[in-house]
Coordinates of C-alpha atoms and ligand atoms in Angstrom, one line a residue:
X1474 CA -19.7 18.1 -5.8
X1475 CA -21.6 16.0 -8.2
X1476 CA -20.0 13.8 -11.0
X1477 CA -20.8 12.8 -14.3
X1478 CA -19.7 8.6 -14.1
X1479 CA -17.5 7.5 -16.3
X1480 CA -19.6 4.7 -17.1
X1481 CA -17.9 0.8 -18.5
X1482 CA -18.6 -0.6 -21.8
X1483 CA -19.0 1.4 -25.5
X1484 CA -18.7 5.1 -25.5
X1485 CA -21.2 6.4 -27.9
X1486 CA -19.2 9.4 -28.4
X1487 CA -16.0 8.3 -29.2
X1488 CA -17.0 4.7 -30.8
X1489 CA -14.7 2.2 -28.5
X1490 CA -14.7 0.6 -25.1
X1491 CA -14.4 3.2 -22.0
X1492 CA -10.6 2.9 -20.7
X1493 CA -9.0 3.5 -17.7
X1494 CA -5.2 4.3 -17.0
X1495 CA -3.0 3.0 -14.3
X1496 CA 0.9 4.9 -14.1
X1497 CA 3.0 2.1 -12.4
X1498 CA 2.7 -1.6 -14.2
X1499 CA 3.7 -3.7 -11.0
X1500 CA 1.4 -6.0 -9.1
X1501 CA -1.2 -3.6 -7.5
X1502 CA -1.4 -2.4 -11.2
X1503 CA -2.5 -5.7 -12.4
X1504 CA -5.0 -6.7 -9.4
X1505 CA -6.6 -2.9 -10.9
X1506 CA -6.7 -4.0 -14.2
X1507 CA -8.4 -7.4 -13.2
X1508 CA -11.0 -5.5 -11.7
X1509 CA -11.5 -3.0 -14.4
X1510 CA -11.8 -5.4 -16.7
X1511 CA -14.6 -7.5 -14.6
X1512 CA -16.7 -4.5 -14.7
X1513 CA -16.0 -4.2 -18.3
X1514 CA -13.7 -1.3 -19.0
X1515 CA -10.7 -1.4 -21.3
X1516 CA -7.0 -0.6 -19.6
X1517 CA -4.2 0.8 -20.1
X1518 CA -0.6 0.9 -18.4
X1519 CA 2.2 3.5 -18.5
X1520 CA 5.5 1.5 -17.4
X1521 CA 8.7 1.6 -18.9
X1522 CA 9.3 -2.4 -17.9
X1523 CA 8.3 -4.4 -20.9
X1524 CA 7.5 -7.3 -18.6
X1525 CA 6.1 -5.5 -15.7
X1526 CA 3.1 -7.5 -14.4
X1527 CA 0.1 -4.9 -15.5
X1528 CA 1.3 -4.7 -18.7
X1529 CA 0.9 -8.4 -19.0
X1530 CA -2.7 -8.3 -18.6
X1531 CA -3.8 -5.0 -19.5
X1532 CA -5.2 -4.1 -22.8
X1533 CA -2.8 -1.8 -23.9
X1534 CA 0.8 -1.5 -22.2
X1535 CA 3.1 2.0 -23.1
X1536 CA 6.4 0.8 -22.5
X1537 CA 7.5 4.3 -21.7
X1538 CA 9.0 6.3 -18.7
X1539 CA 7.0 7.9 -16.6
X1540 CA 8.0 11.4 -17.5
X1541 CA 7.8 10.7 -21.3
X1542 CA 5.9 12.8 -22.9
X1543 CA 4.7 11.0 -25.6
X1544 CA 3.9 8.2 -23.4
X1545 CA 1.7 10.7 -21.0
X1546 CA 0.3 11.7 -24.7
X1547 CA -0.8 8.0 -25.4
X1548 CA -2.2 7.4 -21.7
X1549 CA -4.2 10.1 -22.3
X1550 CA -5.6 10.0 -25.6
X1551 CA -6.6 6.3 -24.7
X1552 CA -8.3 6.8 -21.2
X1553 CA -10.9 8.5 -19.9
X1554 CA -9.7 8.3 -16.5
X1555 CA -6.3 7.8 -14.9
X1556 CA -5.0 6.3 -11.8
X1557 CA -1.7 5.2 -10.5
X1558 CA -0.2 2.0 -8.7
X1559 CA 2.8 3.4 -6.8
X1560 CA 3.4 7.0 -5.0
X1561 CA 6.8 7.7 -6.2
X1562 CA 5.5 8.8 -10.2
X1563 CA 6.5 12.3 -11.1
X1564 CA 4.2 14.8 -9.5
X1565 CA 5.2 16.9 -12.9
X1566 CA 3.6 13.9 -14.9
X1567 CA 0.5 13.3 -12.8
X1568 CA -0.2 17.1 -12.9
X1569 CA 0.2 16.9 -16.8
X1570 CA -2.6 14.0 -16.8
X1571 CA -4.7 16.2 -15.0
X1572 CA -5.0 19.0 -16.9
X1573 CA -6.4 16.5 -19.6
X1574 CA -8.4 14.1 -17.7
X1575 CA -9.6 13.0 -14.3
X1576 CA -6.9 11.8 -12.5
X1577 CA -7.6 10.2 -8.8
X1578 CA -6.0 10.4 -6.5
X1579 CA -5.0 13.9 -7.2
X1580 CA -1.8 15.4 -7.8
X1581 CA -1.8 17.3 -4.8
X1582 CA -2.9 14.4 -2.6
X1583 CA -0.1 12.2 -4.1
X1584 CA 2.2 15.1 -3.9
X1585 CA 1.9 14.8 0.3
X1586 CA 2.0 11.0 0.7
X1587 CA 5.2 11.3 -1.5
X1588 CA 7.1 13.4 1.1
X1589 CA 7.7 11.8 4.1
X1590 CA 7.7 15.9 5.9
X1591 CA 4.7 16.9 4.0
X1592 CA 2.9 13.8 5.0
X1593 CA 3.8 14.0 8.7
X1594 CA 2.8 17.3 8.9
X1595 CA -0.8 16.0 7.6
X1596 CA -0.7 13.5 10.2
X1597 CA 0.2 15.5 13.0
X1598 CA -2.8 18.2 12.0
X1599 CA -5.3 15.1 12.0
X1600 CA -3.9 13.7 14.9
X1601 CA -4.7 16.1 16.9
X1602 CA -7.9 15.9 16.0
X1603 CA -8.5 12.3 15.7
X1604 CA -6.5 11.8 19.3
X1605 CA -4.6 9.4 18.0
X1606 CA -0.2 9.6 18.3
X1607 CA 2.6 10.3 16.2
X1608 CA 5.9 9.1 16.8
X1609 CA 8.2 12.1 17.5
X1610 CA 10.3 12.8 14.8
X1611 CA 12.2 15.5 13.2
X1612 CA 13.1 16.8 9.8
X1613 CA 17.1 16.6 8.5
X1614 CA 17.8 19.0 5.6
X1615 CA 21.2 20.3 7.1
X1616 CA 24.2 19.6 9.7
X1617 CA 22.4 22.3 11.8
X1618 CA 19.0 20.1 12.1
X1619 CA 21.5 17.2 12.9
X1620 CA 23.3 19.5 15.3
X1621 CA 19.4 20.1 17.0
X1622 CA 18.1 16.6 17.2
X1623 CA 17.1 16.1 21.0
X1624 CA 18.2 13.3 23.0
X1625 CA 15.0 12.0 23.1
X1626 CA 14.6 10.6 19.4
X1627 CA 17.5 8.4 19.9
X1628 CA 18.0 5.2 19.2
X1629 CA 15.7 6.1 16.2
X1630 CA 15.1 5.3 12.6
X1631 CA 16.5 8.0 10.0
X1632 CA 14.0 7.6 7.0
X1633 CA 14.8 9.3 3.7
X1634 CA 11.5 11.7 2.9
X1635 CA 11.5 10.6 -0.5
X1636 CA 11.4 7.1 -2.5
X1637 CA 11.4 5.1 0.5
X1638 CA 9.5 1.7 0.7
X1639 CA 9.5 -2.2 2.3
X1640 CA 11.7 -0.5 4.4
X1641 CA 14.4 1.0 1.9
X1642 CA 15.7 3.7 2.5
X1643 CA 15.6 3.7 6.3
X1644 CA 18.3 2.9 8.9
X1645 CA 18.0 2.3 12.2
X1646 CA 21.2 4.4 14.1
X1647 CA 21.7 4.1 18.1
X1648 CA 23.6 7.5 18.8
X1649 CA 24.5 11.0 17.4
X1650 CA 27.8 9.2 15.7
X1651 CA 25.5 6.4 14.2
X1652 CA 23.0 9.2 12.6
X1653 CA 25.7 11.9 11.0
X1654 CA 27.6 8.7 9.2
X1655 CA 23.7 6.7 8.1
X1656 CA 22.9 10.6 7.1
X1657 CA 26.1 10.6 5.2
X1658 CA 25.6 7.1 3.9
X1659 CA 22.1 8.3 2.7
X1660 CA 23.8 10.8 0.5
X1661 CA 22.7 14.0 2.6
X1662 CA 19.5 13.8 1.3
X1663 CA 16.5 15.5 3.1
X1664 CA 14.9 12.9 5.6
X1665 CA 13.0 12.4 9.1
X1666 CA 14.6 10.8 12.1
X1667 CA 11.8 8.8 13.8
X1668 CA 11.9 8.1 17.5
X1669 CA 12.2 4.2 17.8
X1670 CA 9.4 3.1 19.4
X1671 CA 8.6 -0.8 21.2
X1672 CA 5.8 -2.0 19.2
X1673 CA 3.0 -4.4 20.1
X1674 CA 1.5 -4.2 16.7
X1675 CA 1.2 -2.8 13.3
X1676 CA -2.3 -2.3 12.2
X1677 CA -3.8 -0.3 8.6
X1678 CA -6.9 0.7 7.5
X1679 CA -8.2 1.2 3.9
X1680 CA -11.0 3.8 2.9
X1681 CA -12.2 4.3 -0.5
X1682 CA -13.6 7.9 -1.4
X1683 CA -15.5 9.1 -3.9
X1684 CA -15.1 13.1 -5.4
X1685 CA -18.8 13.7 -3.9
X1686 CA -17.5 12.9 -0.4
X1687 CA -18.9 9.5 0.2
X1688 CA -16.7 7.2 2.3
X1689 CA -16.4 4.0 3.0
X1690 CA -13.7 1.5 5.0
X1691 CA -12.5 -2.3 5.3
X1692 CA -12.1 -3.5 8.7
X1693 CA -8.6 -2.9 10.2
X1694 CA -6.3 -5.2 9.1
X1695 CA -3.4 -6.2 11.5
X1696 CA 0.2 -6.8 10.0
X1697 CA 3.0 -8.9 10.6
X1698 CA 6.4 -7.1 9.4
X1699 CA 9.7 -9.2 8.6
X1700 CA 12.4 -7.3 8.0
X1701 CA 10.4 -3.9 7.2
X1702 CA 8.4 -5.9 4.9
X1703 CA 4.6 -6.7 5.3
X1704 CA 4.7 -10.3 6.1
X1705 CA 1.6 -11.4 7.7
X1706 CA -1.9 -9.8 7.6
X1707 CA -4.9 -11.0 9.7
X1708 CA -8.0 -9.7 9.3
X1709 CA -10.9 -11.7 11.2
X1710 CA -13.2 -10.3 14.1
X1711 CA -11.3 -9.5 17.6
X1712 CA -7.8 -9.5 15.5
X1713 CA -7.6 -5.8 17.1
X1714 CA -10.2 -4.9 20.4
X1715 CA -13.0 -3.0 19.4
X1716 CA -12.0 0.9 20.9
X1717 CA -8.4 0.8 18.7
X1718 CA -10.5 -0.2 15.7
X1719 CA -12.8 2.1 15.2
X1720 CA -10.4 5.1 16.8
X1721 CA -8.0 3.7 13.4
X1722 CA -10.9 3.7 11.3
X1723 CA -12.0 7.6 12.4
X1724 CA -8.9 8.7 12.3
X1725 CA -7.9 7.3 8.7
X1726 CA -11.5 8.8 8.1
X1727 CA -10.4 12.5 8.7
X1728 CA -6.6 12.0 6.9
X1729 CA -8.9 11.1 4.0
X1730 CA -11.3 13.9 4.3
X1731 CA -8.7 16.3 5.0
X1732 CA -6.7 15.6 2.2
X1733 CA -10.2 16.0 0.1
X1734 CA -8.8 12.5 -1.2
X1735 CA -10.4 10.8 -4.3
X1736 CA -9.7 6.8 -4.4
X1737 CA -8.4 4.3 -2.6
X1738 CA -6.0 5.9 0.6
X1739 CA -4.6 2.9 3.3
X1740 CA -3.1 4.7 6.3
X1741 CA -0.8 2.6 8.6
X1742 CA -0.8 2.4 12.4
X1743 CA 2.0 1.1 15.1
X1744 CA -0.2 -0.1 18.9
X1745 CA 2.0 1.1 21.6
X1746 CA 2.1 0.7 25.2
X1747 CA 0.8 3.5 27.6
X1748 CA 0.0 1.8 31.0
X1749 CA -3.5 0.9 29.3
X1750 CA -4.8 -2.3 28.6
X1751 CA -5.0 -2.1 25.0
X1752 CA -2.0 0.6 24.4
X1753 CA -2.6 3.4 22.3
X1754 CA -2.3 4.0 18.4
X1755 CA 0.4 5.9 16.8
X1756 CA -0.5 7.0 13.5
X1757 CA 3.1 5.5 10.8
X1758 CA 2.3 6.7 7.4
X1759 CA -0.3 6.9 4.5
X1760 CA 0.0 5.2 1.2
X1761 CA -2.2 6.8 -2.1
X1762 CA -3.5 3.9 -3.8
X1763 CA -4.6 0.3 -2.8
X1764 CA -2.5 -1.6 -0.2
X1765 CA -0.9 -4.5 0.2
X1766 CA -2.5 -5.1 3.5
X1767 CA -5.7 -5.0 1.6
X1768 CA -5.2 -8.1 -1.0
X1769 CA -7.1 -9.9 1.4
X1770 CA -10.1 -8.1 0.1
X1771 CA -10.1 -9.5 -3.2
X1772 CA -11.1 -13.6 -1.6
X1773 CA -12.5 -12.1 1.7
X1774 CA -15.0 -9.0 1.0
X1775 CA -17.7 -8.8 -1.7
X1776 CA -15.7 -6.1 -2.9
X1777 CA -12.1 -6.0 -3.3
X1778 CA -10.0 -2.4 -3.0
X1779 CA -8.9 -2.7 -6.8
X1780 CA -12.9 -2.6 -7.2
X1781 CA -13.3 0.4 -5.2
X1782 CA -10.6 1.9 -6.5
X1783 CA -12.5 1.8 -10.3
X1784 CA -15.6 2.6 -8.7
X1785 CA -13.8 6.0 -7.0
X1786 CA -12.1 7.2 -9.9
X1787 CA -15.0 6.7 -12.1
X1788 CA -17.8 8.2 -9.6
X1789 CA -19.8 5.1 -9.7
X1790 CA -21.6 4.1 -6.0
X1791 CA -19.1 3.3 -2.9
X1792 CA -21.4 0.4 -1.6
X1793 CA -19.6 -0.4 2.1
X1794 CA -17.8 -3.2 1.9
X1795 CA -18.4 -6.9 3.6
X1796 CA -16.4 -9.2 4.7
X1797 CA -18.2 -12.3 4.2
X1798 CA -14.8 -14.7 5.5
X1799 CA -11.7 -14.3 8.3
X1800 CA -8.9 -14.1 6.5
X1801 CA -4.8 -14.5 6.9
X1802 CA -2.5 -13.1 3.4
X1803 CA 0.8 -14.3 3.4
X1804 CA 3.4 -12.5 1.5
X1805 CA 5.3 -14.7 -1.1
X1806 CA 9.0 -13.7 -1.4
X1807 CA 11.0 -14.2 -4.0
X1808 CA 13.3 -16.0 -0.8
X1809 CA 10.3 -18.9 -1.3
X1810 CA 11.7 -19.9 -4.5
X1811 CA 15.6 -20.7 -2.9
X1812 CA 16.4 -23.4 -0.2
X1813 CA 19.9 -24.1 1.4
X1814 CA 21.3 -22.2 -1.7
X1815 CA 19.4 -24.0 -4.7
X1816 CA 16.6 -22.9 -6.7
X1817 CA 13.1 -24.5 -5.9
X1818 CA 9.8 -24.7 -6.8
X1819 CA 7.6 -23.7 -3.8
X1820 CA 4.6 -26.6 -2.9
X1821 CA 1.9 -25.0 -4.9
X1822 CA -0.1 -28.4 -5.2
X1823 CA 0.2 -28.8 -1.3
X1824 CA -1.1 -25.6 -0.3
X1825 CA -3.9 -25.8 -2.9
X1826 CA -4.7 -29.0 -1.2
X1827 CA -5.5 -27.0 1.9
X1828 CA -8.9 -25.5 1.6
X1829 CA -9.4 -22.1 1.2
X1830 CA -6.1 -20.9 0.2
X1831 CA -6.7 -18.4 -2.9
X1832 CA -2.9 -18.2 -5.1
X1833 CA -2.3 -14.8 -6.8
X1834 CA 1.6 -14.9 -8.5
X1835 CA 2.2 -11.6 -10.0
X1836 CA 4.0 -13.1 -13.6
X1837 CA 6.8 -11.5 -12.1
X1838 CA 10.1 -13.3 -14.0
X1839 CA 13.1 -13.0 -11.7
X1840 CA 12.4 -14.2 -7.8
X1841 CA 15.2 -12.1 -5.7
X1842 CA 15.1 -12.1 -2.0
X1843 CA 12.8 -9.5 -0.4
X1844 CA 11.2 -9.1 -4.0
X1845 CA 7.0 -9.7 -3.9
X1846 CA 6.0 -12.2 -6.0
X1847 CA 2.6 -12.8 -4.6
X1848 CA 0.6 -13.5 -2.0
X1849 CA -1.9 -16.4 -0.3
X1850 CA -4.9 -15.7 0.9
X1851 CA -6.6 -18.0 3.7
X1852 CA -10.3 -17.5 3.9
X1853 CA -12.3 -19.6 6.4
X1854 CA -15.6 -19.1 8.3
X1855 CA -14.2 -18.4 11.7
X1856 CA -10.8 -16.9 12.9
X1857 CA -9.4 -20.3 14.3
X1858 CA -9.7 -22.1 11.1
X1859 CA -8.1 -19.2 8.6
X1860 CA -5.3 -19.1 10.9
X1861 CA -4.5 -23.0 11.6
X1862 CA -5.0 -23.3 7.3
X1863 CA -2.3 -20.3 6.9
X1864 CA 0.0 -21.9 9.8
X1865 CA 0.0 -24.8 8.1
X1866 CA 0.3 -23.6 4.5
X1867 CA 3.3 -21.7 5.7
X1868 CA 4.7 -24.7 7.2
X1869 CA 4.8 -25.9 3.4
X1870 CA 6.3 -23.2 1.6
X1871 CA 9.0 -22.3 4.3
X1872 CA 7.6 -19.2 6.1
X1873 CA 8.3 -19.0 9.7
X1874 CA 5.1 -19.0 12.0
X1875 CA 4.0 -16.3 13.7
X1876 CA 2.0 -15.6 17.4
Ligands
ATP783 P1 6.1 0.6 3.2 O1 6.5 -0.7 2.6 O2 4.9 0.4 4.2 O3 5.9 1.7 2.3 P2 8.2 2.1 4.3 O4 9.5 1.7 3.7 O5 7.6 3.3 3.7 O6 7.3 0.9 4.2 P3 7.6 2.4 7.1 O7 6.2 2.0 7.0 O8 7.9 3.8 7.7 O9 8.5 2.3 5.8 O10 8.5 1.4 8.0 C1 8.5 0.0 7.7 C2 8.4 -0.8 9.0 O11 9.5 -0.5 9.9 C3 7.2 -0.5 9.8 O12 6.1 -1.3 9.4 C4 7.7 -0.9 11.2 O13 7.7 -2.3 11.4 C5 9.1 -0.4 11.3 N1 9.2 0.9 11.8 C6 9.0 2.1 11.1 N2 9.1 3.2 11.9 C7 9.3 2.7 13.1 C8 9.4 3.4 14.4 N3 9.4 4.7 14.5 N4 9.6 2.6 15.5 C9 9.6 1.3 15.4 N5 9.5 0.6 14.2 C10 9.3 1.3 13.1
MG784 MG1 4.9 1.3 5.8

């Protein structure tokens, strides 16, 4: 398919700037509007929170809901192109942007990664053909599915198909008597039950793809959970061996290409044990839109995903990226900001005094536990030194050290 660019800068047709849209205004809404704005384009935001952390720095912010139709109006007659920050938008309202405008990723795309059955079903079909696992699992719509479920996905994790994420939604249930009352608790809503699997590690990979099928991919990043939320990410050369890597990398290629995806797609991996050396790769779930795994590009490649993510949705070139430094991200918490009880200010000045420690707050007003605030990027020349700067730059804001 060949595409005409939506080029940055003046629009002689129209007389103003060219502007992209973003629906969702939260942090990976603003790191897209920084890079929008680098390459010159105008931006725009559809999020109802006055103070959501895109609107801050974007150009134009609707404060309007997400299904509000004169807000949808307004996105559109600003942008020339649209994009969106967070999975769970109304398909309804990305498929009315589309009939406008160019919207990437497409509805249809969104659509699947927004439905935990849908998207397992993707999976699975890829799977097979990338070799790569999925972790048995079954759908729950009724008392008869609950009725079916085979001894073998318990203990597991009952995950509801919709709106879940940093682990909400989910609930991890030993027995039959443990899943009918978390099913029950869930409020009966349709979900997947999840064999609980022994994990060695969590890895994700991030591809960026443009509507005339070019492709390109990060290295694979390997995370650190706490608590189902991304904690850790370490992205340096031998962080994962070589044969999981690039079977992740293919197999994240096909999802992509299967899905005839347009922008920025991260797909998330678990590393399992299976007698072999390095275990095997089970493939977790996809996410439509940059990652927070990937914030690491921004400091450590010489293009960040928020870049690529412009550069997709506006058909310029997909160069591949480079890392050019290892590089450790720590999630900041909004628990950072509380000690023994009392509110704190976390050590800023000390872990700017470590070198190569890159500070992105998202302007975000209220720091609740579990609530992401920002992150810290370590970027050094070799693998040893990122991670003895991050260990140590966790040691002074209070985040427990990792292997
Ligand atoms: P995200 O913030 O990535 O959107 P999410 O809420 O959609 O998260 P998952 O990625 O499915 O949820 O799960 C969150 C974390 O819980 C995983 O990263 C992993 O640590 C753990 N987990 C999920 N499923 C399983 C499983 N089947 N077996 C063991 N651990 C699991
Ligand atoms: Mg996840």
């Amino acid at each position: 398919m060949s595409v005409i660019p939506i080029v940055p800068g003046p629009v002689a047709s129209n007389g103003r700037l060219a502007t992209l849209g973003v629906v969702g205004g939260g942090q990976l809404g603003r790191m897209f509007v920084h890079a929008a704005q680098a390459l010159g384009y105008q931006t725009a935001v559809l999020d109802p929170d006055i103070n959501c952390p895109a609107g801050r720095v974007s150009d134009y912010h609707i404060a309007a809901g997400y299904d509000d139709e004169q807000g949808l109006a307004q996105l559109m007659q600003r942008c020339e192109a649209i994009t969106t920050e967070f999975e769970n938008v109304p398909a309804g309202a990305l498929a009315t942007l589309a009939a406008h405008r160019p919207v990437a990723p497409a509805p249809q795309a969104v659509a699947v990664a927004q439905d935990r059955i849908a998207e397992k079903a993707h999976l699975a079909a890829c799977a097979r053909d990338s070799s790569v696992g999925l972790a048995p699992y079954v759908p729950i719509e009724s008392d008869a599915d609950l009725v079916r479920v085979p001894d073998a996905l318990l203990p597991g994790i009952l995950k509801t198909a919709r709106l879940g994420y940093d682990g909400r939604g989910q609930v991890r249930v030993a027995d039959r008597a443990e899943l009918a009352a978390a099913w029950a608790r869930l409020g009966r809503v349709p979900c997947v039950l999840e064999q609980r699997l022994a994990l060695r590690d969590e890895l994700s990979v991030i591809v960026a793809r443009g509507a005339d099928g070019t492709m390109v991919h990060f290295p694979v990043q390997r995370n650190l959970h706490r608590d189902g939320i991304l904690a850790v990410t370490e992205v340096y050369l031998g962080n994962v061996p070589t044969a999981l890597a690039e079977q992740a990398i293919a197999a994240t290629r096909t999802i992509a290409a299967q899905l005839h995806y347009v922008g920025v797609l991260c797909v998330e991996f678990f590393v399992v044990d299976d007698g072999r050396a390095d275990g095997a790769l089970v493939v977790n779930e996809m996410a439509p839109r940059p990652h927070n795994s990937g914030h690491y590009t921004i400091d450590a490649c010489d293009v960040s995903q928020f870049e690529l993510q412009v550069r997709a949705m506006t058909g310029l070139p997909l160069p591949a990226p480079r890392q050019h430094s290892a590089a450790v991200m720590l999630n900041l918490l909004g628990d950072l900001w509380v000690r023994d009880g009392r509110p704190v200010t976390p050590d800023w000045a000390g872990v700017l005094a470590l070198p190569g420690t890159h500070l992105h707050l998202y302007g975000k007003l209220d720091a609740r536990p579990g609530r992401k605030m920002g992150h810290l990027t370590v970027t050094a020349p070799t693998a040893a030194a990122a991670r003895e700067m991050a260990l140590a730059a966790a040691g002074r804001l209070g985040i427990a050290p990792w292997p």
